[in-house]
CSV table of C-alpha atoms and ligand atoms in Angstrom, one decimal:
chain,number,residue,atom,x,y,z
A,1,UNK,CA,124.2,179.9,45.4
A,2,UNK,CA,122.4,176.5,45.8
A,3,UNK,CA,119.9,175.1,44.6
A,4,UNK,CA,118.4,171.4,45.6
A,5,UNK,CA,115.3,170.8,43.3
A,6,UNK,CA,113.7,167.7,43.7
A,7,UNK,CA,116.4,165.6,44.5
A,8,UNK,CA,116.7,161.9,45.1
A,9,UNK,CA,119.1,159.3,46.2
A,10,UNK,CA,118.7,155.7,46.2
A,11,UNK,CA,121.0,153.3,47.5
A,12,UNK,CA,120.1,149.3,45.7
A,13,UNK,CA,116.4,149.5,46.9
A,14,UNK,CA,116.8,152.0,49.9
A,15,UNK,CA,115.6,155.7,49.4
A,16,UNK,CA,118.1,157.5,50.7
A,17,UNK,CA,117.0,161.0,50.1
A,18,UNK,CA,113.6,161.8,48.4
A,19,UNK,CA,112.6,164.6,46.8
A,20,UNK,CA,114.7,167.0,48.3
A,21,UNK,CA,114.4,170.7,47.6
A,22,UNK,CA,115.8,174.0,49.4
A,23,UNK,CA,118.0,177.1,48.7
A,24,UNK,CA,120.8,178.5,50.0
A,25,UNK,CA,121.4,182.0,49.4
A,26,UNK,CA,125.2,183.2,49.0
A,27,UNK,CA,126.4,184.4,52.2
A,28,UNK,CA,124.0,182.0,54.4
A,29,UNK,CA,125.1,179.9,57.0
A,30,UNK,CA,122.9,176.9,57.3
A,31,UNK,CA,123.0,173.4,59.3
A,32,UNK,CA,121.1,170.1,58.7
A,33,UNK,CA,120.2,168.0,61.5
A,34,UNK,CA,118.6,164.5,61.6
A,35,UNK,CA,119.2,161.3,63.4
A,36,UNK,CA,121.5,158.9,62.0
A,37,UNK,CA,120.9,157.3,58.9
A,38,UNK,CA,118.9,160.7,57.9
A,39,UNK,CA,120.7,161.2,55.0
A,40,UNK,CA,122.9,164.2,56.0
A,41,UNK,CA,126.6,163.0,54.6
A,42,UNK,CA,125.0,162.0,51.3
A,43,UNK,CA,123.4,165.5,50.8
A,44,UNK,CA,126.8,166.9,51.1
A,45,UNK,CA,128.4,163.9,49.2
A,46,UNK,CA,126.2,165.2,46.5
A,47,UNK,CA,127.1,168.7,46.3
A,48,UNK,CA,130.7,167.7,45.2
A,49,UNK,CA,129.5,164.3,42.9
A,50,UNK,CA,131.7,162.1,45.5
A,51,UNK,CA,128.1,160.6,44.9
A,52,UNK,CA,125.5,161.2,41.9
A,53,UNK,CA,121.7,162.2,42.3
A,54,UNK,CA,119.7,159.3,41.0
A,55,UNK,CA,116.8,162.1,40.1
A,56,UNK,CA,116.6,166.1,40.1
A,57,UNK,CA,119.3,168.9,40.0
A,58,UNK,CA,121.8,170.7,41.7
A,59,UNK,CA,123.0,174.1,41.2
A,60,UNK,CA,126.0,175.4,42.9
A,61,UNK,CA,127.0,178.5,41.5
A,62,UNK,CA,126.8,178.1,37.7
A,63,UNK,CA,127.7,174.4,38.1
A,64,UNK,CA,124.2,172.4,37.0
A,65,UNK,CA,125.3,169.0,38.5
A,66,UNK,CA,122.6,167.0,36.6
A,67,UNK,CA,124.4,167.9,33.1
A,68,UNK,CA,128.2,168.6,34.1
A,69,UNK,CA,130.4,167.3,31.6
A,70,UNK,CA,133.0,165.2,33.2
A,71,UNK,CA,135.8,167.7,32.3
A,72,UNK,CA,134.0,170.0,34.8
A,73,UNK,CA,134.1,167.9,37.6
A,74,UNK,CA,138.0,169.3,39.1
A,75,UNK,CA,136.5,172.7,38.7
A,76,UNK,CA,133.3,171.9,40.8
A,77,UNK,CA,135.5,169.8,43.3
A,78,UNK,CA,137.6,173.2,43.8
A,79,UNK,CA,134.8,175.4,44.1
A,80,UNK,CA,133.5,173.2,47.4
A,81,UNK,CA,135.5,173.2,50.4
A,82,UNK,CA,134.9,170.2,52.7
A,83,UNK,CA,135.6,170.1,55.8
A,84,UNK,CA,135.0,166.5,57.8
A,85,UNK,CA,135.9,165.2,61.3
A,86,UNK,CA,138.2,162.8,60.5
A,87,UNK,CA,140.9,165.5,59.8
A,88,UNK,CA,142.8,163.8,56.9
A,89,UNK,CA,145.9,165.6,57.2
A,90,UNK,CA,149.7,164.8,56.2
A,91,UNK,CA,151.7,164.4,59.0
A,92,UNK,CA,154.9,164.5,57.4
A,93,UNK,CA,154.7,168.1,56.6
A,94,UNK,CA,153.9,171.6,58.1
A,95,UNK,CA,150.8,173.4,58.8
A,96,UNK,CA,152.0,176.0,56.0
A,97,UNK,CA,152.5,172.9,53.9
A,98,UNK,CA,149.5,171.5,54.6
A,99,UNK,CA,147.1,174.1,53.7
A,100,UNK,CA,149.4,175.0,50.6
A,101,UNK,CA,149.3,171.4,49.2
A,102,UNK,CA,146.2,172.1,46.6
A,103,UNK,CA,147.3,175.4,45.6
A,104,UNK,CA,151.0,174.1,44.6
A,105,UNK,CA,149.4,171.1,42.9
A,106,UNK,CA,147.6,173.7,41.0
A,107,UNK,CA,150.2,175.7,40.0
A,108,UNK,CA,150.0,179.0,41.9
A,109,UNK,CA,152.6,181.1,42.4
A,110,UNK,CA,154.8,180.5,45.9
A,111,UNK,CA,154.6,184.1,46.7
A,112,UNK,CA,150.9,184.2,45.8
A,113,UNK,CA,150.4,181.0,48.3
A,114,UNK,CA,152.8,182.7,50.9
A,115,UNK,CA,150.5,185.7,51.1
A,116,UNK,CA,146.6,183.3,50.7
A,117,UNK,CA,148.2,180.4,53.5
A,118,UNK,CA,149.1,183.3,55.7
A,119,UNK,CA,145.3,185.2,55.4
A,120,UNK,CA,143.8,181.6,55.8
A,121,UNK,CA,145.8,180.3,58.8
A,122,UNK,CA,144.9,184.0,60.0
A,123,UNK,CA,141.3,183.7,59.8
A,124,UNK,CA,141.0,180.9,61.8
A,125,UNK,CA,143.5,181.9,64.4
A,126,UNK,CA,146.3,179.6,64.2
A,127,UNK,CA,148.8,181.8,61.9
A,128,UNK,CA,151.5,181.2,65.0
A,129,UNK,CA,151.2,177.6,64.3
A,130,UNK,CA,152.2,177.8,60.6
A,131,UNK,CA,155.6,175.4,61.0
A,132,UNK,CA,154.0,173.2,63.3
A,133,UNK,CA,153.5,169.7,61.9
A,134,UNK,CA,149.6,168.2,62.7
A,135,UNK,CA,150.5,165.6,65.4
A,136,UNK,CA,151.8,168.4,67.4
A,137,UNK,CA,148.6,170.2,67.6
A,138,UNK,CA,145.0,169.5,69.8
A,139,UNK,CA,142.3,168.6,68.0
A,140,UNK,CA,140.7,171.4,67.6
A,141,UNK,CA,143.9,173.1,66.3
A,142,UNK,CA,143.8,170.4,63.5
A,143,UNK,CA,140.5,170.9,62.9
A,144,UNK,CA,141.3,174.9,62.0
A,145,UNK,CA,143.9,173.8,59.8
A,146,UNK,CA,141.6,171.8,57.6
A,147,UNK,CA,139.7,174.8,57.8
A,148,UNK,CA,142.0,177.2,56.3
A,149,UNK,CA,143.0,174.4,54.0
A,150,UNK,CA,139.1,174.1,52.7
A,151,UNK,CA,139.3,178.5,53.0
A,152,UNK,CA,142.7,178.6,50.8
A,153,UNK,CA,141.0,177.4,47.6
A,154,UNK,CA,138.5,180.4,48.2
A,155,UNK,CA,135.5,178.1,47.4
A,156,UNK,CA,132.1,179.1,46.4
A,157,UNK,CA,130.9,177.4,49.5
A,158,UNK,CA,132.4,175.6,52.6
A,159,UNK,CA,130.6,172.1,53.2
A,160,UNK,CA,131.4,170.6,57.4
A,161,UNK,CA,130.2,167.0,57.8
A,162,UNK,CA,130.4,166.9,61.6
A,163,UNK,CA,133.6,169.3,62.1
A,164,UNK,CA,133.1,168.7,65.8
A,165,UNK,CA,132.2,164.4,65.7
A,166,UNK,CA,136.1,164.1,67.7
A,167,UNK,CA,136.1,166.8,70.0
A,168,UNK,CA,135.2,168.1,73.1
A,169,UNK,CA,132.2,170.1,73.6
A,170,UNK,CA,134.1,173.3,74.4
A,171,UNK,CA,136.2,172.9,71.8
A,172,UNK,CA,133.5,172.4,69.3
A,173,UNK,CA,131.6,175.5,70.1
A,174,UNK,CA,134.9,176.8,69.0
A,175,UNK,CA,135.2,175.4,66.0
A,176,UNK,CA,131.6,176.3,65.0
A,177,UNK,CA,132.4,180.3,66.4
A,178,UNK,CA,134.9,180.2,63.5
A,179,UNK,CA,132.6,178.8,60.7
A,180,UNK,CA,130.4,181.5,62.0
A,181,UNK,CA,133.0,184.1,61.7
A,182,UNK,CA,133.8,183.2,58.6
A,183,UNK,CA,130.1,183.3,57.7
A,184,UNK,CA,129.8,186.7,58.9
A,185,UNK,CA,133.1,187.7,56.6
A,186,UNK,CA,130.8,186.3,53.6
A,187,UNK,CA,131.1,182.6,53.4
A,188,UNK,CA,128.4,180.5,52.7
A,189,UNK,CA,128.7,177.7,54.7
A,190,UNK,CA,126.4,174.4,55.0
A,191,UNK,CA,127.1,172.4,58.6
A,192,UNK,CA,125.7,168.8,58.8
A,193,UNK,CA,125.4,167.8,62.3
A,194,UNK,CA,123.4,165.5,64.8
A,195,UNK,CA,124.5,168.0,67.3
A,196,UNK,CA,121.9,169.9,68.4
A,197,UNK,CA,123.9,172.3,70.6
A,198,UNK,CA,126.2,173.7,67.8
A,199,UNK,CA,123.6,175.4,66.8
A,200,UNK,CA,121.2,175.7,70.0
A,201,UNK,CA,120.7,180.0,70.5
A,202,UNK,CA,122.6,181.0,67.2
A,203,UNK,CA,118.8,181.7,65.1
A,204,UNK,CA,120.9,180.5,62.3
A,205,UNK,CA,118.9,178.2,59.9
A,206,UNK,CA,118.5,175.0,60.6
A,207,UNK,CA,116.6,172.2,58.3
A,208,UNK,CA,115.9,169.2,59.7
A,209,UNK,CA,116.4,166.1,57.5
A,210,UNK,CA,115.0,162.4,58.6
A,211,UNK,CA,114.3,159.5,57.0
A,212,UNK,CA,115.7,161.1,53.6
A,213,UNK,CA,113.0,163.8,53.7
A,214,UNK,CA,113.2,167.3,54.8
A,215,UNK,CA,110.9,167.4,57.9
A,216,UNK,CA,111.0,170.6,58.8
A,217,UNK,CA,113.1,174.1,58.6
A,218,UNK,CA,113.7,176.2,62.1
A,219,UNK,CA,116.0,178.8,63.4
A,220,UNK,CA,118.5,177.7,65.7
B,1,ATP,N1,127.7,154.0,49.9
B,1,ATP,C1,126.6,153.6,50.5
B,1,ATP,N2,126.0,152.4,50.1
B,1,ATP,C2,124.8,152.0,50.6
B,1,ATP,N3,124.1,152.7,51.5
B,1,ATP,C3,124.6,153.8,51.9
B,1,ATP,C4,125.9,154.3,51.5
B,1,ATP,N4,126.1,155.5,52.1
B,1,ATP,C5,125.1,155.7,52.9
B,1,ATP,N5,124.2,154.7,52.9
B,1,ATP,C6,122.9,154.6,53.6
B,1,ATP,O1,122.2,155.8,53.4
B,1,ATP,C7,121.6,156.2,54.6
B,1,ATP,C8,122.0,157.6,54.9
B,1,ATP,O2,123.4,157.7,55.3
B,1,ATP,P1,124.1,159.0,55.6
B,1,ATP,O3,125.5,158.6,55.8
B,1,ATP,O4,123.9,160.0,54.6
B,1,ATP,O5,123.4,159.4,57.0
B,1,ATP,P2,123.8,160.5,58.0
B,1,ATP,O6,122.6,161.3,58.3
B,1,ATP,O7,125.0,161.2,57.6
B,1,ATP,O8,124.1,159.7,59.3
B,1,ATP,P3,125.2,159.9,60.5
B,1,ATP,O9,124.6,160.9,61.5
B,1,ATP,O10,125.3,158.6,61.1
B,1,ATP,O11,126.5,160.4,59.9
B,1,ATP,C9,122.0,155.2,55.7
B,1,ATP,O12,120.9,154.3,55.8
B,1,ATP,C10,123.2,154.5,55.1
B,1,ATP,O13,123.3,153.2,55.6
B,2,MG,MG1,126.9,161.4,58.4
């Protein structure tokens, strides 16, 4: 599902990643760890070109990164669901609204979104909170909503740069139980984190990035 082969990244004179190569199968849940600085954010930034590899190719799904055409790009973008910890929600309208927004701008159909908001908001266990608006909600309520939001689009893969960097430690074992869930319903889901007790006694896969290099691979 994808496929990192010899990747690198280079920021003016700074090697940002170097040679990078790994796998994930479809269906695989897998985290990167590293320090700061490691190069975690701009592994994921690359899987969606909101940054270009300086060397090697990427293969996500049938998307070869290295020779998209530029048309192609929306249709990648749509296929990778992000979810960050700054929440980057709308405010001004609903939960339902909220995790809509994409599909409308795309065109679907309002009883088609009715039913696929409804089965997202579901899965992460907030469906009750559908006409709430965002600034009502705790943290980790928002966070599910940009969960279902990433989930709507039905993406070939869910990318999480620190889903839990603003919220408590309870409440981000929660928010990790549901990307696990979701796993286990079939996702393939990549997690960067510094956070070493997200995935502490899970044995999911855990690669360990520092320095731009991939310094090691473990089970968590
Ligand atoms: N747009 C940019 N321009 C120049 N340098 C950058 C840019 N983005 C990242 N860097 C540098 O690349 C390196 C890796 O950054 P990155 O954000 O990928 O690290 P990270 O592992 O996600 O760190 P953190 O845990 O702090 O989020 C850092 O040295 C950073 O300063
Ligand atoms: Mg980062």
């Amino acid at each position: 599902m994808i496929i990192f082969q010899n990747v690198s990244k280079y920021y003016d004179n700074q090697t940002v990643l170097k040679n990078i190569t790994f796998t994930v199968q479809k269906g695989e849940i897998t985290f990167i760890t590293g320090p700061s600085g490691a190069g975690k954010s701009t592994l994921l930034k690359l899987m969606y070109l909101a940054e270009s590899p300086d060397e090697g190719d990427i293969v996500i799904g049938d998307f070869h990164l290295a020779s998209l055409k530029e048309a192609q790009i929306p249709y990648l973008r749509r296929s990778v669901g992000v979810v960050f910890q700054d929440f980057k929600l709308i405010n001004s309208i609903t939960v339902f609204d909220n995790v809509a927004l994409s599909l409308r701008i795309r065109g679907v159909k309002e009883r088609e979104i009715r039913d696929i908001v409804s089965n997202a908001l579901k899965k992460v266990h907030i469906r009750h909170l559908s006409d709430s608006y965002p600034t009502s909600l705790s943290g980790g309520e928002q966070q599910r909503v940009v969960i279902a939001r990433a989930i709507a689009a039905e993406p070939l893969v869910i990318l999480a740069d620190e889903p839990t960097g603003n919220l408590d430690p309870n409440t981000s074992i929660d928010i990790i139980r549901v990307l696990r869930e979701l796993n286990a319903q079939g996702a393939t889901i990549l997690i960067a984190t510094h956070n070493r007790e997200l995935f502490r006694g899970t044995g999911n896969r855990v690669l360990k990035l520092d320095g731009g290099n991939i310094v090691g691979e473990e089970a968590g």
